[in-house]
Coordinates of C-alpha atoms and ligand atoms in Angstrom, one line a residue:
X1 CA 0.0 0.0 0.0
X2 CA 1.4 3.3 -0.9
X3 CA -1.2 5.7 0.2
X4 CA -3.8 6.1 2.5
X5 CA -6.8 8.3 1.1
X6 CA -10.1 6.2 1.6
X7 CA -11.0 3.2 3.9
X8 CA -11.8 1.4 0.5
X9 CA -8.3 1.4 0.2
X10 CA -8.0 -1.3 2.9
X11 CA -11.1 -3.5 2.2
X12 CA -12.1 -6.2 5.6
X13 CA -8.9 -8.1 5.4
X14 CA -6.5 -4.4 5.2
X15 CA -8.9 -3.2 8.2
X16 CA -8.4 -6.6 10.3
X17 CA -4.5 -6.2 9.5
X18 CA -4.1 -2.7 10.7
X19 CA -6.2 -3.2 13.7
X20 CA -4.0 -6.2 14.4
X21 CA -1.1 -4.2 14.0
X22 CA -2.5 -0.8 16.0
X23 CA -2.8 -3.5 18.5
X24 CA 1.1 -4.5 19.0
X25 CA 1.4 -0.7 18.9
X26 CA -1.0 -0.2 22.1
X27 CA 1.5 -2.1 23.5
X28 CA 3.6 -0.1 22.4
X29 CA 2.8 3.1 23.6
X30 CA 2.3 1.7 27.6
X31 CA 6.1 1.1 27.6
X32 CA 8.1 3.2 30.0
X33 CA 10.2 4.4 26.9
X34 CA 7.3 4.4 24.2
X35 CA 9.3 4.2 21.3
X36 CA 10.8 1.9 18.4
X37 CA 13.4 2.6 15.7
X38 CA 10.9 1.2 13.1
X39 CA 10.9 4.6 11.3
X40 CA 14.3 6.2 11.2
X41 CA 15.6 8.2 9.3
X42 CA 12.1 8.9 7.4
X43 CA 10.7 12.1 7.7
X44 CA 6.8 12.8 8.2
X45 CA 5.3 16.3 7.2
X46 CA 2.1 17.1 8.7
X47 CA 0.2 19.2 5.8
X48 CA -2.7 20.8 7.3
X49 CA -5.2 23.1 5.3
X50 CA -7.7 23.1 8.0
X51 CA -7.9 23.3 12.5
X52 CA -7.4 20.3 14.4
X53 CA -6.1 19.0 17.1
X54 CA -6.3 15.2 17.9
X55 CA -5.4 14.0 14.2
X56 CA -2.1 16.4 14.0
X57 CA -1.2 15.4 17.2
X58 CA -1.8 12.2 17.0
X59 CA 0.0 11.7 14.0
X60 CA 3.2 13.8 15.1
X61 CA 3.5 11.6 18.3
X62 CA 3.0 8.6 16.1
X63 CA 5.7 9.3 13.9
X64 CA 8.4 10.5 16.8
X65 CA 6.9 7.4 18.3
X66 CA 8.4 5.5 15.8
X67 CA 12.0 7.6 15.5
X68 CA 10.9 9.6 12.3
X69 CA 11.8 13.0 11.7
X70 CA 8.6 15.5 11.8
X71 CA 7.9 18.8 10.0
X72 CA 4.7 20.5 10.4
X73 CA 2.7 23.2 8.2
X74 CA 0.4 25.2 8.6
X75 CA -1.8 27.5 6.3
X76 CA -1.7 30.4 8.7
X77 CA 2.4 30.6 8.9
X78 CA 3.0 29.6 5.2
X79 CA 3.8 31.3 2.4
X80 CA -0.1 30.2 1.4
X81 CA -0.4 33.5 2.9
X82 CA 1.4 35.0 -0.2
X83 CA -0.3 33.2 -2.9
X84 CA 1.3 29.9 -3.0
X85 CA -0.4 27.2 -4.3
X86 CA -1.2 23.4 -2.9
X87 CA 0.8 21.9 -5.8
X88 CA 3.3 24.6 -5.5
X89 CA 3.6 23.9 -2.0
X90 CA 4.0 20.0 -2.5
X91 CA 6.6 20.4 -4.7
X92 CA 8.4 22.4 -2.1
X93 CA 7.7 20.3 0.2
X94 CA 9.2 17.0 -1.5
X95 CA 12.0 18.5 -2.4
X96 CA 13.0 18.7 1.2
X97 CA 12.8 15.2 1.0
X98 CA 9.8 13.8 2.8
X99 CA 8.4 10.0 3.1
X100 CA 4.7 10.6 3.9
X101 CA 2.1 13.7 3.3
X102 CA -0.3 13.5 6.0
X103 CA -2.9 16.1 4.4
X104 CA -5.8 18.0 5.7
X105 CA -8.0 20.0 3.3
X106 CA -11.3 21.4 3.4
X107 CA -11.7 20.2 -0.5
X108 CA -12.4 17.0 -0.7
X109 CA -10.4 14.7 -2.7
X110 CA -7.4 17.3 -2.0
X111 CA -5.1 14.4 -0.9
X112 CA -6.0 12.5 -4.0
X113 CA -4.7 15.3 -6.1
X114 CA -1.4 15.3 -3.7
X115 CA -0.7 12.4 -4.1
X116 CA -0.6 12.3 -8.1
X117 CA 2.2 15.0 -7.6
X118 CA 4.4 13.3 -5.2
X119 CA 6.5 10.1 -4.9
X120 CA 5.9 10.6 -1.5
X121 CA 2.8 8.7 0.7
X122 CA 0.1 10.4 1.1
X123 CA -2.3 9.8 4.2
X124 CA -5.6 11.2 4.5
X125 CA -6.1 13.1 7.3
X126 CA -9.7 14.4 6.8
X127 CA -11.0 15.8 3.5
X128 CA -13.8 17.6 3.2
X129 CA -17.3 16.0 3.5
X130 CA -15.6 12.6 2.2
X131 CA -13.3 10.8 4.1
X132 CA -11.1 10.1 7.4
X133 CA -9.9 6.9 7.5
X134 CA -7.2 6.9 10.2
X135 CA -10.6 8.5 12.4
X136 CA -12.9 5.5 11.5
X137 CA -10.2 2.5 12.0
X138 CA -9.3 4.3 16.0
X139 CA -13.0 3.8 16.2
X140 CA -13.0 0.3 15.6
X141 CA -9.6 -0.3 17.9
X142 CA -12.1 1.5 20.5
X143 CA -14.8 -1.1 20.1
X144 CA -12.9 -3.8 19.6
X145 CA -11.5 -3.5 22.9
X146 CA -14.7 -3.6 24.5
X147 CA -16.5 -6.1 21.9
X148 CA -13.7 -8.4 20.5
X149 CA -12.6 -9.0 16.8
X150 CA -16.2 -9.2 15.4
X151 CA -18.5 -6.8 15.2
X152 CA -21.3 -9.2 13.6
X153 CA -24.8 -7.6 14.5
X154 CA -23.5 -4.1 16.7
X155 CA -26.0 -2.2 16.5
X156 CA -24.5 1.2 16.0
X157 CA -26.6 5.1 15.7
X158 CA -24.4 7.7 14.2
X159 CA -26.4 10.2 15.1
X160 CA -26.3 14.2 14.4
X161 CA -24.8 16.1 11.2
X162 CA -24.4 12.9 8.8
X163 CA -24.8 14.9 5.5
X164 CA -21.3 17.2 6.6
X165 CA -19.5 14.5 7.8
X166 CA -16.5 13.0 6.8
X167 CA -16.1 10.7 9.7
X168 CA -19.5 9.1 8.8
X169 CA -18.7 8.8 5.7
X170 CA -15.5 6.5 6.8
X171 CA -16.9 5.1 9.8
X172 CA -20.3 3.7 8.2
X173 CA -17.6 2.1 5.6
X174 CA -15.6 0.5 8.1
X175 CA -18.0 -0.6 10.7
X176 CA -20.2 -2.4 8.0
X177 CA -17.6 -3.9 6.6
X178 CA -16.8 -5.2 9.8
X179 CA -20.7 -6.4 10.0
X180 CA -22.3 -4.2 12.4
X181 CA -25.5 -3.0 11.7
X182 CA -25.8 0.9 11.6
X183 CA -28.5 3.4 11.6
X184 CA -28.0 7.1 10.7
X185 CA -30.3 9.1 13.3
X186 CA -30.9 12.8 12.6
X187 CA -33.3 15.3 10.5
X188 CA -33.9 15.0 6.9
X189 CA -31.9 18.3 6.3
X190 CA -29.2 16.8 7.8
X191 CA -28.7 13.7 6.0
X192 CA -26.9 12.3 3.2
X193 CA -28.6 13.9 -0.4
X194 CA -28.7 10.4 -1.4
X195 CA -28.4 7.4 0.4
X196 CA -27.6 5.5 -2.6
X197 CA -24.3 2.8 -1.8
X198 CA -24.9 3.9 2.3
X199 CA -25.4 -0.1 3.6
X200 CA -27.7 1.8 7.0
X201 CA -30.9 2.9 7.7
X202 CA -32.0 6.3 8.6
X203 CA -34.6 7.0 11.8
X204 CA -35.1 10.6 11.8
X205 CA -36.2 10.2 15.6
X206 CA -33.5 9.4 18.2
X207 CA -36.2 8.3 21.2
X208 CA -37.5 5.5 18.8
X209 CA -33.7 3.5 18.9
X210 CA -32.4 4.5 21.4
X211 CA -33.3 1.8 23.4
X212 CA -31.8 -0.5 20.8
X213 CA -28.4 0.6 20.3
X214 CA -25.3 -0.7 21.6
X215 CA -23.1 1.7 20.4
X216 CA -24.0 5.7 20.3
X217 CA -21.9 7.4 18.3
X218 CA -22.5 11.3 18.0
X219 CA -21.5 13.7 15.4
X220 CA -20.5 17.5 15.8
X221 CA -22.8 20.1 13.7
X222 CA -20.2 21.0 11.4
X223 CA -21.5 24.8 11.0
X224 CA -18.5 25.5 9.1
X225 CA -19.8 23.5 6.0
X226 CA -23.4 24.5 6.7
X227 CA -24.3 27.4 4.0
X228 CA -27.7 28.0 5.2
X229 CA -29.8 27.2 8.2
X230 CA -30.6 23.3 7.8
X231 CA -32.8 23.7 11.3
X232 CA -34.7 25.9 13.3
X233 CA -32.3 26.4 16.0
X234 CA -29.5 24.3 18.2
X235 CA -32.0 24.7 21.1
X236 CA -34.5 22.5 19.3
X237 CA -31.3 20.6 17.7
X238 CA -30.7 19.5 21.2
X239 CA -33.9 18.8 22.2
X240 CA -34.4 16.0 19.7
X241 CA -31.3 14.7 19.0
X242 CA -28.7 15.3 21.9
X243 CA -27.2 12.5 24.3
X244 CA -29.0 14.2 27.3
X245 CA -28.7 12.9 30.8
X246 CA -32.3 11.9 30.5
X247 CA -31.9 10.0 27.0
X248 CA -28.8 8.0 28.5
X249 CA -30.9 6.5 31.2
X250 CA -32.8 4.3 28.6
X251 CA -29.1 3.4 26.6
X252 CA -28.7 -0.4 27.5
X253 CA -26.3 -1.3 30.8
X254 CA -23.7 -1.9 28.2
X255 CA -23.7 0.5 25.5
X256 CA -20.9 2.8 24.6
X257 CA -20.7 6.5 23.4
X258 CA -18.2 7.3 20.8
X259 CA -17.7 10.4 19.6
X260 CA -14.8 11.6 16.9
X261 CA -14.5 15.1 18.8
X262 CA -13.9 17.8 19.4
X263 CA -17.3 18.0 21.1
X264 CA -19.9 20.5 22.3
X265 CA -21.0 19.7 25.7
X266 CA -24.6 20.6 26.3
X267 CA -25.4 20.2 22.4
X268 CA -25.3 17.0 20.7
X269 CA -24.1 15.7 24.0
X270 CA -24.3 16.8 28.0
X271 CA -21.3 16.9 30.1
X272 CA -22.5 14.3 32.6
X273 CA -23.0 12.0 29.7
X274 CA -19.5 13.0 28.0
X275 CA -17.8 12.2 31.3
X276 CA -19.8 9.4 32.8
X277 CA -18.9 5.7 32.5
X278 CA -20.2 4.4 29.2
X279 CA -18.4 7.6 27.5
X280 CA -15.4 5.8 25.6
X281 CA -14.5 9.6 23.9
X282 CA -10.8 9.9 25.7
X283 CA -9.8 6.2 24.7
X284 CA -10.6 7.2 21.1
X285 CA -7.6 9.9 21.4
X286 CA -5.7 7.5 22.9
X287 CA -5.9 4.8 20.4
X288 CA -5.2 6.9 17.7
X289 CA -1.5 7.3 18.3
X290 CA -1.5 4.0 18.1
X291 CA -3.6 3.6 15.1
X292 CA -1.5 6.3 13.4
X293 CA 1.8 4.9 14.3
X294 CA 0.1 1.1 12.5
X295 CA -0.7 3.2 8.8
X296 CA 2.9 4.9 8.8
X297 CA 4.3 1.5 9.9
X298 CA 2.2 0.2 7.0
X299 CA 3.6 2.7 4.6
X300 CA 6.5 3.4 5.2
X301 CA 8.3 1.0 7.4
X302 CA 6.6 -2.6 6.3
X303 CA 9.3 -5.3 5.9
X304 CA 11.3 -3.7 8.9
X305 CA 11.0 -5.0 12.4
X306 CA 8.3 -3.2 14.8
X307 CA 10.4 -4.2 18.0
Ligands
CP1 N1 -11.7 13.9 15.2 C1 -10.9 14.8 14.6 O1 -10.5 14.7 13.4 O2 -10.5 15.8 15.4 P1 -9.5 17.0 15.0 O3 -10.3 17.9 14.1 O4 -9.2 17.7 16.3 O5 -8.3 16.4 14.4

């Protein structure tokens, strides 16, 4: 594999490998020196068009996890600032001699086009409305930890902002491919245009499954790609749709709530709910170091030793 730009790039067999792999990498990173040679001497740029916290940092620990050399960009302290174009700033980038392209963009299929102008690999790192694979396979690290290998049946609700999101987009990929079953939850205005290829069902009322689902996982309204009001207000967003204290009371004794973050305590979910014990939302972040240091390892390091 030479990129990473879609979870259809790994199919069930690619996810089941990763995962397998993240997992030596857990162990990894619960060492008192959590670190391996497996990557030196290859350096990792960070390429970020767009905010974020947990994927950058994830993937910079991940790489100095793994003895790489990091550089990092970003739009706001580039010479983007001047005029500089993506291609433009590939190209300056490689010839500095970089390994992997970990790429943020707000265009989707921006990585795509990166990587046809680099010998470098190119990672995915969120793109747009379409993708984030490194997010949806730290999700399924997450519930495999709790539910074992197989997914077979979950019942998973992704719930919220579905037609904005890039992490539902991966995550209903990945998590079917795995076999669970997964409903999208939300209003009409905020789903998919087309549901056309989307192996789930949509319930446009959370109270009617929520008694059903073993897995809750809630999306961010993503007002940054919203061009016009798609409801009447995040009042009556909340009302319908958020975790609440209340809702989590009817959740089953055993069901977890994901979330890809960063998230917005008292809208799609309330605090107590966010902290309380079936919220697995910090072991997400944590496993996605690990994930992250299993794609590099994948890309750039496979044939080496992991030690
Ligand atoms: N989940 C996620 O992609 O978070 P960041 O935007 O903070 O990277």
């Amino acid at each position: 594999m030479k990129h990473l730009l879609s979870i259809d790039d790994l199919g069930r067999d690619g996810i089941e490998e990763m995962l397998s792999l993240a997992e030596n990498f857990v162990e990894v990173t619960r060492r008192d020196i959590p670190k391996v040679p497996a990557l030196r001497g290859k350096t990792v740029v960070s390429l970020f068009y767009e905010d974020s916290t947990r994927t950058r940092l994830s993937f910079e620990t991940a790489a100095k996890r793994l003895s790489a050399d990091t550089m990092s960009f970003t739009v706001a302290s580039s010479s983007v600032k001047k005029g500089e174009s993506l291609r433009d700033t590939v190209q300056t980038i490689e010839a500095m001699g970089v390994d992997a392209m970990v790429v943020r963009h707000s265009s989707a299929g921006a990585p795509h086009r990166v990587a046809s102008w680099t010998d470098a690999s190119v990672v995915n790192a969120g793109d747009g409305r379409h993708e984030h694979p490194t997010q949806a396979l730290l999700d399924l690290l997450t519930l495999r930890t709790h539910r074992g290998p197989a997914l077979d049946g979950l019942h998973v609700g992704i719930v919220g902002d579905v037609r904005h999101s890039r992490v539902a987009h991966s995550d209903v990929k990945a998590f079917h491919a795995l076999g669970a079953d997964i409903t999208l939850v939300g209003p009409p205005t905020l789903m998919p245009e087309s549901l056309e290829g989307w192996p789930a069902r949509v319930v446009y009322d959370l109270d009617d499954v929520i008694g059903n689902l073993d897995v809750v996982y809630l999306l961010r309204i993503q007002l940054e790609r919203q061009s016009e009001a798609l409801f009447p207000s995040l009042r009556e967003y909340t009302a319908r749709y958020a975790l609440t204290a209340a809702r989590a009371k009817r959740l089953r004794p055993d069901a977890l709530v994901m979330a890809p973050g960063p998230i917005n305590r008292g809208v799609e979910i309330a605090a107590e709910v966010a902290d309380g014990p079936a919220s697995v939302i910090t072991e997400q972040v944590a496993n996605g170091v690990a994930v992250r240091m299993a794609v590099l390892w994948s890309l750039l390091g496979s044939g080496g030793s992991i030690v």
